[in-house]
PDB file of C-alpha atoms in Angstrom:
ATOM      1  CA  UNK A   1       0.000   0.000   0.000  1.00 76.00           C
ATOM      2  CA  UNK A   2       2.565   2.357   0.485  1.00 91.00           C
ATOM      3  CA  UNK A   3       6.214   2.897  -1.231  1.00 94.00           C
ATOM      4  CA  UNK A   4       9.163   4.029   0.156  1.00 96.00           C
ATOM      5  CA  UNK A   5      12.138   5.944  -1.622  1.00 95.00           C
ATOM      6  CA  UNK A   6      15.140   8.016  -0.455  1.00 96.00           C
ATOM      7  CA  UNK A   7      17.483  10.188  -2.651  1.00 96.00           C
ATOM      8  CA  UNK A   8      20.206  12.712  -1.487  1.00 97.00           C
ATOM      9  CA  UNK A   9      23.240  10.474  -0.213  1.00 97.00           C
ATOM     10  CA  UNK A  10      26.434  10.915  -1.897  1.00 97.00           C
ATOM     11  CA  UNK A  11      30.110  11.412  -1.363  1.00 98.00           C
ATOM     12  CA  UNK A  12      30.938  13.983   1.232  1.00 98.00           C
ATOM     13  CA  UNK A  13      34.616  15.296   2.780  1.00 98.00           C
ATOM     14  CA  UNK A  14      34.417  15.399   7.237  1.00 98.00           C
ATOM     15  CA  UNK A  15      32.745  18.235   8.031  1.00 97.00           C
ATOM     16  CA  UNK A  16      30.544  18.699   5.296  1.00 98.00           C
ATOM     17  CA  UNK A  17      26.671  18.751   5.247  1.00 98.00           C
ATOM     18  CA  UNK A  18      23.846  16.509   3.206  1.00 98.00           C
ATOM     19  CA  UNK A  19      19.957  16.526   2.880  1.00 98.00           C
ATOM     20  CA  UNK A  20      18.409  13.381   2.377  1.00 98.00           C
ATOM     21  CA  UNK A  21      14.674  12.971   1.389  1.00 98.00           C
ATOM     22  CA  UNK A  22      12.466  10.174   1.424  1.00 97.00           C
ATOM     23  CA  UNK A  23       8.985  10.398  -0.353  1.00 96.00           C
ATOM     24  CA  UNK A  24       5.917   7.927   0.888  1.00 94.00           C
ATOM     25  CA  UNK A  25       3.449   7.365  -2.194  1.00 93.00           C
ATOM     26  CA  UNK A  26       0.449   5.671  -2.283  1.00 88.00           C
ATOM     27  CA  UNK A  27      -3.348   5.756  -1.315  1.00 83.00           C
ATOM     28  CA  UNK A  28      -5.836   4.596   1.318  1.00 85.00           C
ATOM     29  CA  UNK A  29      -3.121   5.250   3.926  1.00 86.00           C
ATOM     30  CA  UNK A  30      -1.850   7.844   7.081  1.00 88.00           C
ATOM     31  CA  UNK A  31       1.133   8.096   8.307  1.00 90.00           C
ATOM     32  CA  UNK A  32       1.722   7.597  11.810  1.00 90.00           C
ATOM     33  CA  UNK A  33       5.639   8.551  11.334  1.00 94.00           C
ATOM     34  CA  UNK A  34       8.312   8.670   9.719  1.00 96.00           C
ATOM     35  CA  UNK A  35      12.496   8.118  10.361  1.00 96.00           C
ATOM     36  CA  UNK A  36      15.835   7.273   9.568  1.00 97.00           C
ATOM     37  CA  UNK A  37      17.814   4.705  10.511  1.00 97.00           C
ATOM     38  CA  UNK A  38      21.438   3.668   9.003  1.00 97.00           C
ATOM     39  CA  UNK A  39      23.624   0.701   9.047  1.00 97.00           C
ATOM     40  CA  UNK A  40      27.531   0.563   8.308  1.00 96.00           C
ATOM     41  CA  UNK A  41      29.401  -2.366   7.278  1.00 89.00           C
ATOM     42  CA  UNK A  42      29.508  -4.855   9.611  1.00 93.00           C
ATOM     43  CA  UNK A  43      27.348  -3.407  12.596  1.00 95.00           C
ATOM     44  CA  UNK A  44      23.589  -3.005  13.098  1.00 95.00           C
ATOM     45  CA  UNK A  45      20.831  -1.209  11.968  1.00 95.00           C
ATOM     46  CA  UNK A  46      20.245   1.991  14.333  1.00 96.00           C
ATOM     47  CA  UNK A  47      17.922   4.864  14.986  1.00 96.00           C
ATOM     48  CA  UNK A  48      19.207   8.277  13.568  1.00 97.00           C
ATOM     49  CA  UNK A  49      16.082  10.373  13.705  1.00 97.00           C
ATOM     50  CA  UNK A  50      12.260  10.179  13.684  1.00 97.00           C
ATOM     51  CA  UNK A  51       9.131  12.533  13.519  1.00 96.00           C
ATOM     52  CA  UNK A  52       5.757  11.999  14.646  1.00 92.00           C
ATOM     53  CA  UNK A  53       2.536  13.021  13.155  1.00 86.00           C
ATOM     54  CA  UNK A  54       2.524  15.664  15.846  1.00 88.00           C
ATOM     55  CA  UNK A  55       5.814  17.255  15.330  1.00 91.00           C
ATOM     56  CA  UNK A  56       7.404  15.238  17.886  1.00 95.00           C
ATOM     57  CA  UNK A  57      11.456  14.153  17.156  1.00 96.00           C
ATOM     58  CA  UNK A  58      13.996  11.527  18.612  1.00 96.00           C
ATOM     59  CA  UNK A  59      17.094  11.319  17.757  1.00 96.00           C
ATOM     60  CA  UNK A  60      19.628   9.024  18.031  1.00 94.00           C
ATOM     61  CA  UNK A  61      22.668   9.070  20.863  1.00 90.00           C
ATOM     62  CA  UNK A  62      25.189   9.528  18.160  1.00 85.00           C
ATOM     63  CA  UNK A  63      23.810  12.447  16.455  1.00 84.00           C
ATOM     64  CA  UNK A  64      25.406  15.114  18.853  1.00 74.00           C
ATOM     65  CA  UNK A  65      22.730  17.863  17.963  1.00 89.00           C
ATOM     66  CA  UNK A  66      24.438  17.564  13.974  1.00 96.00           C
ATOM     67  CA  UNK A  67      21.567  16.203  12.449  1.00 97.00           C
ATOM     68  CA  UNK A  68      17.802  17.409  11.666  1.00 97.00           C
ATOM     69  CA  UNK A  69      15.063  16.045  10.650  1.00 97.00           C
ATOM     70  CA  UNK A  70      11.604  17.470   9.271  1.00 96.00           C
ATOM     71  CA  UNK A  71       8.449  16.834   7.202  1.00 94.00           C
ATOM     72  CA  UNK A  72       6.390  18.016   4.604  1.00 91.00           C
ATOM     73  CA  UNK A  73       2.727  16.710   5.220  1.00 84.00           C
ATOM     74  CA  UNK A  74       1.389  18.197   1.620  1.00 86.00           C
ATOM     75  CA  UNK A  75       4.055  15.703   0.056  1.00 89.00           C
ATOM     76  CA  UNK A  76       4.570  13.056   2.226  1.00 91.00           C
ATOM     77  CA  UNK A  77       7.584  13.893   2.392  1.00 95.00           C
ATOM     78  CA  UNK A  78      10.940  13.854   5.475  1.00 95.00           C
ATOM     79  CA  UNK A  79      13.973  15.080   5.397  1.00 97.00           C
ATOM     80  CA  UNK A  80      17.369  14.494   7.310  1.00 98.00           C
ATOM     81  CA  UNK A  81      19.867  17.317   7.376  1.00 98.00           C
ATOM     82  CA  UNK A  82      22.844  16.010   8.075  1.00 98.00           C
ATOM     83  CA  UNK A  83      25.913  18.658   9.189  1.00 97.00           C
ATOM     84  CA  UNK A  84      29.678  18.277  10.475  1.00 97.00           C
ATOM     85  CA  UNK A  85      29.506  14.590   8.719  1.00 97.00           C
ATOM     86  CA  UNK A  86      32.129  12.312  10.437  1.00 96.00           C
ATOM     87  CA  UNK A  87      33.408   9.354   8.600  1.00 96.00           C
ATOM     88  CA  UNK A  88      31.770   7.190  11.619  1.00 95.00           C
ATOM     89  CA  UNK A  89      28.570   8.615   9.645  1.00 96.00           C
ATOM     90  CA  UNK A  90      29.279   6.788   6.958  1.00 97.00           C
ATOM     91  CA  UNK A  91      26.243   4.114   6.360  1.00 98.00           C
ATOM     92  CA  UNK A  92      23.747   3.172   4.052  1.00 98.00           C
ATOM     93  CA  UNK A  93      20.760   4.950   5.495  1.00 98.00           C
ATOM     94  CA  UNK A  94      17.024   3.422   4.875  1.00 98.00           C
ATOM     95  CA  UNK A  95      13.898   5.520   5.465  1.00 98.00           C
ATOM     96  CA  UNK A  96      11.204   4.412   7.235  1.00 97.00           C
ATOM     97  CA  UNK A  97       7.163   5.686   7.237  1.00 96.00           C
ATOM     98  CA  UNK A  98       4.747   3.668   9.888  1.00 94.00           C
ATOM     99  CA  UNK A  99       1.468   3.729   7.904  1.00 93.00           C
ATOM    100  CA  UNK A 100      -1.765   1.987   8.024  1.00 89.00           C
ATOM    101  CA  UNK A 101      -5.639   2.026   6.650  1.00 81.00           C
ATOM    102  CA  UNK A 102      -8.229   3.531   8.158  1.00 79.00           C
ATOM    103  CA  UNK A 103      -9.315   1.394  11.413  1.00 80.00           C
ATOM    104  CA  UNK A 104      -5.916  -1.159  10.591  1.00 87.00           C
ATOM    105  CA  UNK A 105      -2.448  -1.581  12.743  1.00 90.00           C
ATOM    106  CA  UNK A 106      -0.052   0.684  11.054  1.00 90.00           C
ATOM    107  CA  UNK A 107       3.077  -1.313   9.677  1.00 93.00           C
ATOM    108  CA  UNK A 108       6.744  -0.486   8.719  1.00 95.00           C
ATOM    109  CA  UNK A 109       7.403   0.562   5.038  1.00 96.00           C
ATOM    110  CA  UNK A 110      11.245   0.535   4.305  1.00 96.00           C
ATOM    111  CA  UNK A 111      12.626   2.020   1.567  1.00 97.00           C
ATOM    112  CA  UNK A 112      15.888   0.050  -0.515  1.00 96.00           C
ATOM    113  CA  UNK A 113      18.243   3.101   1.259  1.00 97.00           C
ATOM    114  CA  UNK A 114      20.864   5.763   0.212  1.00 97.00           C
ATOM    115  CA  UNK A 115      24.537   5.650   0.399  1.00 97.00           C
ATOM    116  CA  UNK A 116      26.205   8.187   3.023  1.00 98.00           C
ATOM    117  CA  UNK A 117      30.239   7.919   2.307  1.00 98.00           C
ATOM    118  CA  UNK A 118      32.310  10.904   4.402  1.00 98.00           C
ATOM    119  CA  UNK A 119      35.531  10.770   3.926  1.00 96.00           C
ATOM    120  CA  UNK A 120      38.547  13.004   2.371  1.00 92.00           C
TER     121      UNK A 120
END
């Protein structure tokens, strides 16, 4: 019912800044929320950042106040700002959107992911 994609990752020096999007298409859903989460080679998936269909954000431990993320409710659309990248932030990074019918559980919609790659 609903598709997932994410554009906006790329090659990036330390200290530089990205903005990735990730549009939710469909119909005869609502989003509950949406998020990032990222995994690099070898370790686990993890939380970077989700929003809320009131506004509300979490962010993950590693962020350090670097990273933002927003919404635009017209489009269906997040995004994750991304400043002072570190080469620890390098990861593929998936987008998430919990969404569900009218009167169903809502279920996780992942998208395929965008490569992050920081380094000089």
């Amino acid at each position: 019912q609903v598709q997932v994609a994410e554009s906006g990752g790329g090659l990036v020096q330390p200290g530089g800044s990205l903005r990735l999007s990730c549009a939710a298409s469909g119909s005869g859903f609502g989003i509950w929320s949406m998020g990032w989460h990222r995994q690099a080679p070898g370790k686990q998936r993890e939380l970077v950042a989700s929003i809320n269909v009131g506004g509300s954000t979490d962010y993950g431990d590693f962020v350090k106040r670097r990273f933002t993320i927003s919404r635009d409710n017209a489009k269906n659309t997040a995004f994750l700002q991304m400043n002072g990248l570190k080469a620890e932030d390098t990861a593929v990074y998936y987008c998430v959107v919990y969404a569900a019918p009218r009167g169903q559980v809502p279920m996780a919609y992942w998208g395929e992911g965008t490569l992050v790659s920081v380094s000089s």
